[in-house]
PDB file of C-alpha atoms in Angstrom:
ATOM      1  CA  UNK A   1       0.000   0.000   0.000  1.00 47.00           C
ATOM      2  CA  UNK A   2       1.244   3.271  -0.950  1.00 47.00           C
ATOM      3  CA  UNK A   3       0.777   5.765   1.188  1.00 47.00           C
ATOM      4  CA  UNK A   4      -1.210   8.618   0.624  1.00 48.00           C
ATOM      5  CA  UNK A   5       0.461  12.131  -0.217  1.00 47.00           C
ATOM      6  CA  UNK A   6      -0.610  15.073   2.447  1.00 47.00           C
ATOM      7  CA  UNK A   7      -1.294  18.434   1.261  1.00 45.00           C
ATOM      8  CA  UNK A   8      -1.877  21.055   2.824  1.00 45.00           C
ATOM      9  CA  UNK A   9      -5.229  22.703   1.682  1.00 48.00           C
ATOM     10  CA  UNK A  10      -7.291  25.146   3.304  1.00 47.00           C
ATOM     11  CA  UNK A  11     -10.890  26.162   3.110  1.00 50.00           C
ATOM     12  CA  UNK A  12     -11.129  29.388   0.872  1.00 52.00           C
ATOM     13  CA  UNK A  13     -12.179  31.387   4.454  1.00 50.00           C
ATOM     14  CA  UNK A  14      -9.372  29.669   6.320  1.00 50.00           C
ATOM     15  CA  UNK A  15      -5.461  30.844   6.463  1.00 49.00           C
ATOM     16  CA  UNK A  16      -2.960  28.837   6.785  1.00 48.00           C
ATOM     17  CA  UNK A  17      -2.125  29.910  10.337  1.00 51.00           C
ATOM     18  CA  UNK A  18      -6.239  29.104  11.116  1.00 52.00           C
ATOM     19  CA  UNK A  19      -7.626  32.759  11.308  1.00 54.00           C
ATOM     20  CA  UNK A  20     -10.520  33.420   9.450  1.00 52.00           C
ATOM     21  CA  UNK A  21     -10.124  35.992   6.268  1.00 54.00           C
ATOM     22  CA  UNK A  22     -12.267  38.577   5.274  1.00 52.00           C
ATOM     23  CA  UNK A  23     -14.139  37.455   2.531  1.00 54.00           C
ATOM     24  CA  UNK A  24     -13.294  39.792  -0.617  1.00 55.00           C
ATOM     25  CA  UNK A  25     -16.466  41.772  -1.455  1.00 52.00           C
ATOM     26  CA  UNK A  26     -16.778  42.366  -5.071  1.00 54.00           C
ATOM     27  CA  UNK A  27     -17.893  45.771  -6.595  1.00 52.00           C
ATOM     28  CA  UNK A  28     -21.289  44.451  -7.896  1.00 50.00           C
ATOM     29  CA  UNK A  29     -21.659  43.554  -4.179  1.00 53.00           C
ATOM     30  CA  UNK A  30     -21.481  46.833  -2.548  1.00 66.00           C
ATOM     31  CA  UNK A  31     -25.093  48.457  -1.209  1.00 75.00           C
ATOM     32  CA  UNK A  32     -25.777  51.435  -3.191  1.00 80.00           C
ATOM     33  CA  UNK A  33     -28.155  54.641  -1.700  1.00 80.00           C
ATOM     34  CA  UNK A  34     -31.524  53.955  -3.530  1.00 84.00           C
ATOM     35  CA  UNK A  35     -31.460  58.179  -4.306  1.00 82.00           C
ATOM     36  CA  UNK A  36     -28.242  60.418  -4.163  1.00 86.00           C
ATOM     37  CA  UNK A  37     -28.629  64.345  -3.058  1.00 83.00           C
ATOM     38  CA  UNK A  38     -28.340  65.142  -6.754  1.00 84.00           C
ATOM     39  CA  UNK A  39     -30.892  63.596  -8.021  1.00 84.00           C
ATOM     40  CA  UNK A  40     -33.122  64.701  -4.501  1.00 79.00           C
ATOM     41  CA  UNK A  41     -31.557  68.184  -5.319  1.00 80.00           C
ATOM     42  CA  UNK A  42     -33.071  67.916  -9.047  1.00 82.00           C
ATOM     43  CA  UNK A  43     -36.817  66.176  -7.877  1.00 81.00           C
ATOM     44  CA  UNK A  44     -37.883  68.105  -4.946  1.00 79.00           C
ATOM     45  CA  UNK A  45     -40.171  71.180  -6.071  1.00 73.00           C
ATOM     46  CA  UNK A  46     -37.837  73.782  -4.239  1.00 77.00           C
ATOM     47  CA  UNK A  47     -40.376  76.446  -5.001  1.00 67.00           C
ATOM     48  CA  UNK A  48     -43.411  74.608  -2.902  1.00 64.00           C
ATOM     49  CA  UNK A  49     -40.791  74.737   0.323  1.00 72.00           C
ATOM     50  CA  UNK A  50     -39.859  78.257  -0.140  1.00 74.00           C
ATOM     51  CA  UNK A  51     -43.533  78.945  -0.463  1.00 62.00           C
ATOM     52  CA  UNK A  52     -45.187  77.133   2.016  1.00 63.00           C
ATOM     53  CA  UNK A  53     -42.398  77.927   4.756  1.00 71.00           C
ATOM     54  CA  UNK A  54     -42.424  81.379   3.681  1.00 70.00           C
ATOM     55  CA  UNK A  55     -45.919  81.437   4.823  1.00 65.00           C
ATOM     56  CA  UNK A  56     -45.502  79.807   8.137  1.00 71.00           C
ATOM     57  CA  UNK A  57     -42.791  82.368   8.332  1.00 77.00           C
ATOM     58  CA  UNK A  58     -44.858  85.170   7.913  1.00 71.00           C
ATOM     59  CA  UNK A  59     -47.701  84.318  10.171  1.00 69.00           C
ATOM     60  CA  UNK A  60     -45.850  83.324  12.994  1.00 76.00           C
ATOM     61  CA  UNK A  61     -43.992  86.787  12.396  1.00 78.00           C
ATOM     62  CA  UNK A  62     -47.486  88.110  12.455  1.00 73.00           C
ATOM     63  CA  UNK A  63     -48.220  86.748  15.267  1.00 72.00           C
ATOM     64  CA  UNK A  64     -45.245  87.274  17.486  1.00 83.00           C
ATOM     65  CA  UNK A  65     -45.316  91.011  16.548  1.00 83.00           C
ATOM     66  CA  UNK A  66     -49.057  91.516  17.246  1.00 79.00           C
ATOM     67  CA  UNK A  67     -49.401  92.811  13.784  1.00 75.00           C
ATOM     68  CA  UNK A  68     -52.606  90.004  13.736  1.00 70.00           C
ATOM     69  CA  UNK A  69     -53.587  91.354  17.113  1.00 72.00           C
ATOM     70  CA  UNK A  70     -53.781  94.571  15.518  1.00 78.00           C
ATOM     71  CA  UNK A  71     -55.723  93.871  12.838  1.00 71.00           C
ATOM     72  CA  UNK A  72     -58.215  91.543  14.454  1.00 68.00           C
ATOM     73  CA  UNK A  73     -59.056  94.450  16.669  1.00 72.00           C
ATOM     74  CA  UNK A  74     -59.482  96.855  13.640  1.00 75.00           C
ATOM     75  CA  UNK A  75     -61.969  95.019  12.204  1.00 74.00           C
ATOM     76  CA  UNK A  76     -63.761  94.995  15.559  1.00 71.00           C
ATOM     77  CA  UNK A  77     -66.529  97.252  13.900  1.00 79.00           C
ATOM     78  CA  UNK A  78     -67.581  94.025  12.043  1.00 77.00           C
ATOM     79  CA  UNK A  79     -69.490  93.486  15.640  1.00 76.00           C
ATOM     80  CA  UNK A  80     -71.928  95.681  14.708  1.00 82.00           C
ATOM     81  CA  UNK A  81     -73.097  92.880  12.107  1.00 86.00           C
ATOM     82  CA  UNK A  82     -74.725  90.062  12.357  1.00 89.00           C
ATOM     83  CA  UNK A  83     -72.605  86.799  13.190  1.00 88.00           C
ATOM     84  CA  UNK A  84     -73.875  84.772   9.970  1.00 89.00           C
ATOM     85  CA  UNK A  85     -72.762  88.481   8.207  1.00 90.00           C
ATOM     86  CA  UNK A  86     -69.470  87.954   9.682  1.00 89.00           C
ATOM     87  CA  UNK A  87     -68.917  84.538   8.521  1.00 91.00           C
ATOM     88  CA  UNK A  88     -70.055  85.266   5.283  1.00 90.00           C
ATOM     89  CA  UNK A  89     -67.693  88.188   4.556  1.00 89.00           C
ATOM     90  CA  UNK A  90     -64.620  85.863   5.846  1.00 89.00           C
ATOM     91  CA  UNK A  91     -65.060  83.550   3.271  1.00 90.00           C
ATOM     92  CA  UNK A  92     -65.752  85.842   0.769  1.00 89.00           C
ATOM     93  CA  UNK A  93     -62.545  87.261   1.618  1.00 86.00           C
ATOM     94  CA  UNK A  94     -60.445  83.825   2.313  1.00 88.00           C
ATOM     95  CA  UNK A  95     -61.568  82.764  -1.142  1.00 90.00           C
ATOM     96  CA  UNK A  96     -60.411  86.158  -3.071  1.00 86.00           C
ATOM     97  CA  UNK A  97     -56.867  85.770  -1.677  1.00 82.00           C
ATOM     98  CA  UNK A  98     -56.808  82.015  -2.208  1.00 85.00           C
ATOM     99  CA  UNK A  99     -56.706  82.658  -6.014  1.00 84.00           C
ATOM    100  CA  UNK A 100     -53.612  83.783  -6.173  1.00 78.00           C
ATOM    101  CA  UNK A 101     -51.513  82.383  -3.138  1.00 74.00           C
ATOM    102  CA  UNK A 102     -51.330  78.860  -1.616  1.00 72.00           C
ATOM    103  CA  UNK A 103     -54.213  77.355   0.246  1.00 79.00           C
ATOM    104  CA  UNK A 104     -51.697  76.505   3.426  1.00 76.00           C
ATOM    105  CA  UNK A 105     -50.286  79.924   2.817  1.00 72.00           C
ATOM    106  CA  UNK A 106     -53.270  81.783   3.193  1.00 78.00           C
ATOM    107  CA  UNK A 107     -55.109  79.924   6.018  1.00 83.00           C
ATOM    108  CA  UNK A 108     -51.870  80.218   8.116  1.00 78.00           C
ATOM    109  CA  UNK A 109     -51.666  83.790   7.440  1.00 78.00           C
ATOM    110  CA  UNK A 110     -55.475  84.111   8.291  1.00 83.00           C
ATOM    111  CA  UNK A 111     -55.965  82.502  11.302  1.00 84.00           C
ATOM    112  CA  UNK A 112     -53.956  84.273  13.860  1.00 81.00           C
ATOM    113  CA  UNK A 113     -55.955  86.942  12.537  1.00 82.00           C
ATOM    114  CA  UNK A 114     -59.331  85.936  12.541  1.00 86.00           C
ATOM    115  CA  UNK A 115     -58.588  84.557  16.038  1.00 84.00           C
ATOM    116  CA  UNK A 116     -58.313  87.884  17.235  1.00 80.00           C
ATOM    117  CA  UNK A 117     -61.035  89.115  15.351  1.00 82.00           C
ATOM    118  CA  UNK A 118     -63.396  86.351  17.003  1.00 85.00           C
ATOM    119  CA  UNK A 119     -62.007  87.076  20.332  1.00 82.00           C
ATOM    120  CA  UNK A 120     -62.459  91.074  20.393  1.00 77.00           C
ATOM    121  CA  UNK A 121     -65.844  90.737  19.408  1.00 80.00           C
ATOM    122  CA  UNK A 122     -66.821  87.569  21.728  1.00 83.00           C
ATOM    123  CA  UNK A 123     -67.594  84.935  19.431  1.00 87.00           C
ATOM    124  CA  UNK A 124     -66.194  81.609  19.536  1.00 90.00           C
ATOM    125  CA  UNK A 125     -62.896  81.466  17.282  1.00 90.00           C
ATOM    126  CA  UNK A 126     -63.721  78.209  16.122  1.00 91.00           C
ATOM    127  CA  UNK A 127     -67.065  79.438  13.737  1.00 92.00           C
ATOM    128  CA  UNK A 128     -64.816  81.701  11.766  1.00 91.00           C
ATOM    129  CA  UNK A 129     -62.029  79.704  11.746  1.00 92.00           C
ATOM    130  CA  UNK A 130     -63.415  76.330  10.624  1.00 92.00           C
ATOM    131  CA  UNK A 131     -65.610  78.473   7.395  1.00 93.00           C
ATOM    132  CA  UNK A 132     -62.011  80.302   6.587  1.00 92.00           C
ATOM    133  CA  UNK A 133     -59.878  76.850   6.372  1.00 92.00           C
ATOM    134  CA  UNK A 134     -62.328  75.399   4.319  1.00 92.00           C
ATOM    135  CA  UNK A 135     -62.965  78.444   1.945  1.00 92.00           C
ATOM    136  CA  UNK A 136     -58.892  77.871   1.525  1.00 89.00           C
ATOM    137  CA  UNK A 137     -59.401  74.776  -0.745  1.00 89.00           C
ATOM    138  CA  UNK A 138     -62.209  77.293  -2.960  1.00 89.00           C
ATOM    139  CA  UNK A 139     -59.577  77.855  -5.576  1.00 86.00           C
ATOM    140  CA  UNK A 140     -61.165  77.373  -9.068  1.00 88.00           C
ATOM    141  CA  UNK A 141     -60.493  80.478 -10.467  1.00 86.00           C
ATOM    142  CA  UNK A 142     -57.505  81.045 -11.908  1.00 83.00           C
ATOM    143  CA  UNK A 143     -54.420  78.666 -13.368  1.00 79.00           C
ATOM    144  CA  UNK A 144     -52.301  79.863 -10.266  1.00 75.00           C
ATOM    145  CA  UNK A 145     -54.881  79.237  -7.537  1.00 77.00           C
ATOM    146  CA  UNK A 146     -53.835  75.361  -7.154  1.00 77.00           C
ATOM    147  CA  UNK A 147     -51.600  72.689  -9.229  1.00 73.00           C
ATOM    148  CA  UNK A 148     -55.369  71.039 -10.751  1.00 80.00           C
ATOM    149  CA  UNK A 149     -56.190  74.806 -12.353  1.00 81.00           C
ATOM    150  CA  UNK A 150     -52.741  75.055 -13.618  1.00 77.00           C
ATOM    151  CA  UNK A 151     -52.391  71.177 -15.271  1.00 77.00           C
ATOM    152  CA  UNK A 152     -55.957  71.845 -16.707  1.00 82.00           C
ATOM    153  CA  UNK A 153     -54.621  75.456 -18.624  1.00 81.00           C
ATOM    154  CA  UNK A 154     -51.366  73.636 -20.049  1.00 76.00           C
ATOM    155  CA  UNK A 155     -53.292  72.132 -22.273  1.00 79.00           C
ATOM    156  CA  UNK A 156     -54.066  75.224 -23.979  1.00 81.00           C
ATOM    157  CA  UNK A 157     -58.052  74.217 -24.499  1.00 86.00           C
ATOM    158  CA  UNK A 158     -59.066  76.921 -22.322  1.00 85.00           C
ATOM    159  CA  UNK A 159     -58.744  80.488 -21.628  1.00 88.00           C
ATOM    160  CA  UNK A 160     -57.919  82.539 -18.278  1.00 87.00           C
ATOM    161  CA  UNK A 161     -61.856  84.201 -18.944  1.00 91.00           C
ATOM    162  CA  UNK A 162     -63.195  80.903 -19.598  1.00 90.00           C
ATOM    163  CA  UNK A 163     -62.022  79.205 -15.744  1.00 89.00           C
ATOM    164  CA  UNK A 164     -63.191  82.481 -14.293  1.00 90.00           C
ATOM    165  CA  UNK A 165     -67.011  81.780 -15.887  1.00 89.00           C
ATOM    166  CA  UNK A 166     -66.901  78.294 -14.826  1.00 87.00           C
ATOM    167  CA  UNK A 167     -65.280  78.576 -11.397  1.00 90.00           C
ATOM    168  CA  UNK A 168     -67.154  81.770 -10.375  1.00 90.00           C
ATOM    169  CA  UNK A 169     -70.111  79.351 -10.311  1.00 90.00           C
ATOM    170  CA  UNK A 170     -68.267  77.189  -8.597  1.00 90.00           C
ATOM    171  CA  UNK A 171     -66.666  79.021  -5.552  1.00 90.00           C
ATOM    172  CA  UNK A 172     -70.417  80.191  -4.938  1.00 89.00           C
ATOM    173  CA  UNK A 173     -71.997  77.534  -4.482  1.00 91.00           C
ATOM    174  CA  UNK A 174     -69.295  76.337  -2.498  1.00 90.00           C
ATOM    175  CA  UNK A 175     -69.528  79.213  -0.173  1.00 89.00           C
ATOM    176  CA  UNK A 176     -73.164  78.829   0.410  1.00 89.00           C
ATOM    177  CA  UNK A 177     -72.693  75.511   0.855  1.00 91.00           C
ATOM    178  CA  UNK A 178     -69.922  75.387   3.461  1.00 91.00           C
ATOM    179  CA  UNK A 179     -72.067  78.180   5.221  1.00 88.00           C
ATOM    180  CA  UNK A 180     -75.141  76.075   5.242  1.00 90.00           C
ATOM    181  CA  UNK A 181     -73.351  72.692   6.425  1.00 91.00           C
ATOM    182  CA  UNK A 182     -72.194  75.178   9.277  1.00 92.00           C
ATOM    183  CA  UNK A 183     -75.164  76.556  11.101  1.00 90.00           C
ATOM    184  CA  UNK A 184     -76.895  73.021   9.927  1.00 90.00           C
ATOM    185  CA  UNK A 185     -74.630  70.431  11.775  1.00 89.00           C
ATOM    186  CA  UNK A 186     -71.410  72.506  13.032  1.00 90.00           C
ATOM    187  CA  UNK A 187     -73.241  74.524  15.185  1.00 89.00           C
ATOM    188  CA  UNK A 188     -73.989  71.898  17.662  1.00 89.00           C
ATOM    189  CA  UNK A 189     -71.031  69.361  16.781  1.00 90.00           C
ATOM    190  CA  UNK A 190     -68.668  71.425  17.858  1.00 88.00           C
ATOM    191  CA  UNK A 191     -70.873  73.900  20.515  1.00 88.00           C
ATOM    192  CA  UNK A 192     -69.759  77.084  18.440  1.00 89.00           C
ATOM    193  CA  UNK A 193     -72.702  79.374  20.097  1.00 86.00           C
ATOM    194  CA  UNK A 194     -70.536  79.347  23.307  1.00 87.00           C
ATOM    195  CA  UNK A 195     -67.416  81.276  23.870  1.00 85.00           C
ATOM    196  CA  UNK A 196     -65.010  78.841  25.409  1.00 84.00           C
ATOM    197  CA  UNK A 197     -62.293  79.226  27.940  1.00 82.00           C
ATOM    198  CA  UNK A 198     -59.249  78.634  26.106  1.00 79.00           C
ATOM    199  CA  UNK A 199     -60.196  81.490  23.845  1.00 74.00           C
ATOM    200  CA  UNK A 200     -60.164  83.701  26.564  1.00 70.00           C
ATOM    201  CA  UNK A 201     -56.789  84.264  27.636  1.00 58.00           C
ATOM    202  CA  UNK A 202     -55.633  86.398  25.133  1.00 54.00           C
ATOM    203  CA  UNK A 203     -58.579  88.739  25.350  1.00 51.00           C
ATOM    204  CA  UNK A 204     -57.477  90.746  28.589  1.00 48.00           C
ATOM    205  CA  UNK A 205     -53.626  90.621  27.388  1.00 47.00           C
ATOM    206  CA  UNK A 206     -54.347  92.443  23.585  1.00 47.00           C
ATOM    207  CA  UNK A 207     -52.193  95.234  22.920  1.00 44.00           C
ATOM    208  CA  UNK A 208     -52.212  97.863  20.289  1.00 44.00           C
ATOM    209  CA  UNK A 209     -48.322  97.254  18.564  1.00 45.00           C
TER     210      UNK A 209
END
């Protein structure tokens, strides 16, 4: 019997002197980042951020300098009319500047306002604020009220004069419509003929600027 030749052979993940090796990793095998900041830089619709934060910018601004304050309390003589008057005319006016700036834009720049306004004249904040958010999202006028009005116009088939005739229509029905759903159900959902106490502590502490 001959006898048999020893080699010396090691596993592929063994060295000779018995410590384990680092397996080679190949190229194809490295984890790649499913997005790079280029092509996050190039996606994200930089103009939405600068216009949406500049108007949470603005209304805290507003409302840290008592600018809304201010204004709330110089519309004060809107007392003198009747509530249903008052909510009327606040989404008359929430829908007008809504056509040509952002819905979040406009609401945030609106309610620190109209929470003054509600407060100097004793009415619960919460029935002109709830009207005013909603009247944000009554855009239908114009190409630049909200991204729908503006991918409808690319298409060239219709004219700035021909969304203003069919959205008119539109934003008043919606208006009578929010106004009705309010004083129908909101009313007692949400208790809105009482003035409540969280409302009242900035009453007694409202300066002029």
């Amino acid at each position: 019997m001959s006898r048999r030749q020893n080699t010396l052979s090691c596993p592929p993940h063994h060295s000779v002197s018995g410590r384990l090796e680092k397996p080679k990793v190949t190229a194809a095998a490295e984890s790649t980042p499913m997005i790079t900041w280029k092509e996050f830089e190039e996606c994200i619709p930089w103009h939405i951020v600068v216009l949406v934060g500049g108007g949470f910018a603005l209304a805290k601004g507003c409302e840290v300098s008592g600018l809304s304050v201010w204004v709330g309390h110089k519309m004060e003589p809107l007392s003198s009319l009747p509530v249903w008057v008052i909510v009327l005319i606040v989404c008359l006016l929430v829908t007008s500047v809504t056509e040509v700036a952002s819905n979040p834009a406009t609401i945030t720049i609106f309610q620190p306002i109209l929470s003054s306004l509600a407060e100097g004249i004793g009415v619960n904040p919460l029935l002109v604020i709830i009207p005013a958010t909603i009247s944000a999202s009554c855009a239908f006028l114009l190409p630049v009220a909200n991204p729908p009005n503006a991918i409808v116009f690319s298409y060239g088939h219709l004219t700035v004069p021909d969304m203003i005739k069919a959205g008119l229509g539109t934003n008043l029905i919606s208006m009578m419509a929010l106004w009705f759903g309010l004083y129908t159900w909101g009313v007692p959902m949400f208790d809105l003929n009482t003035f409540p106490d969280w409302a009242s502590h900035n009453t007694s502490a409202a300066s002029m600027p």
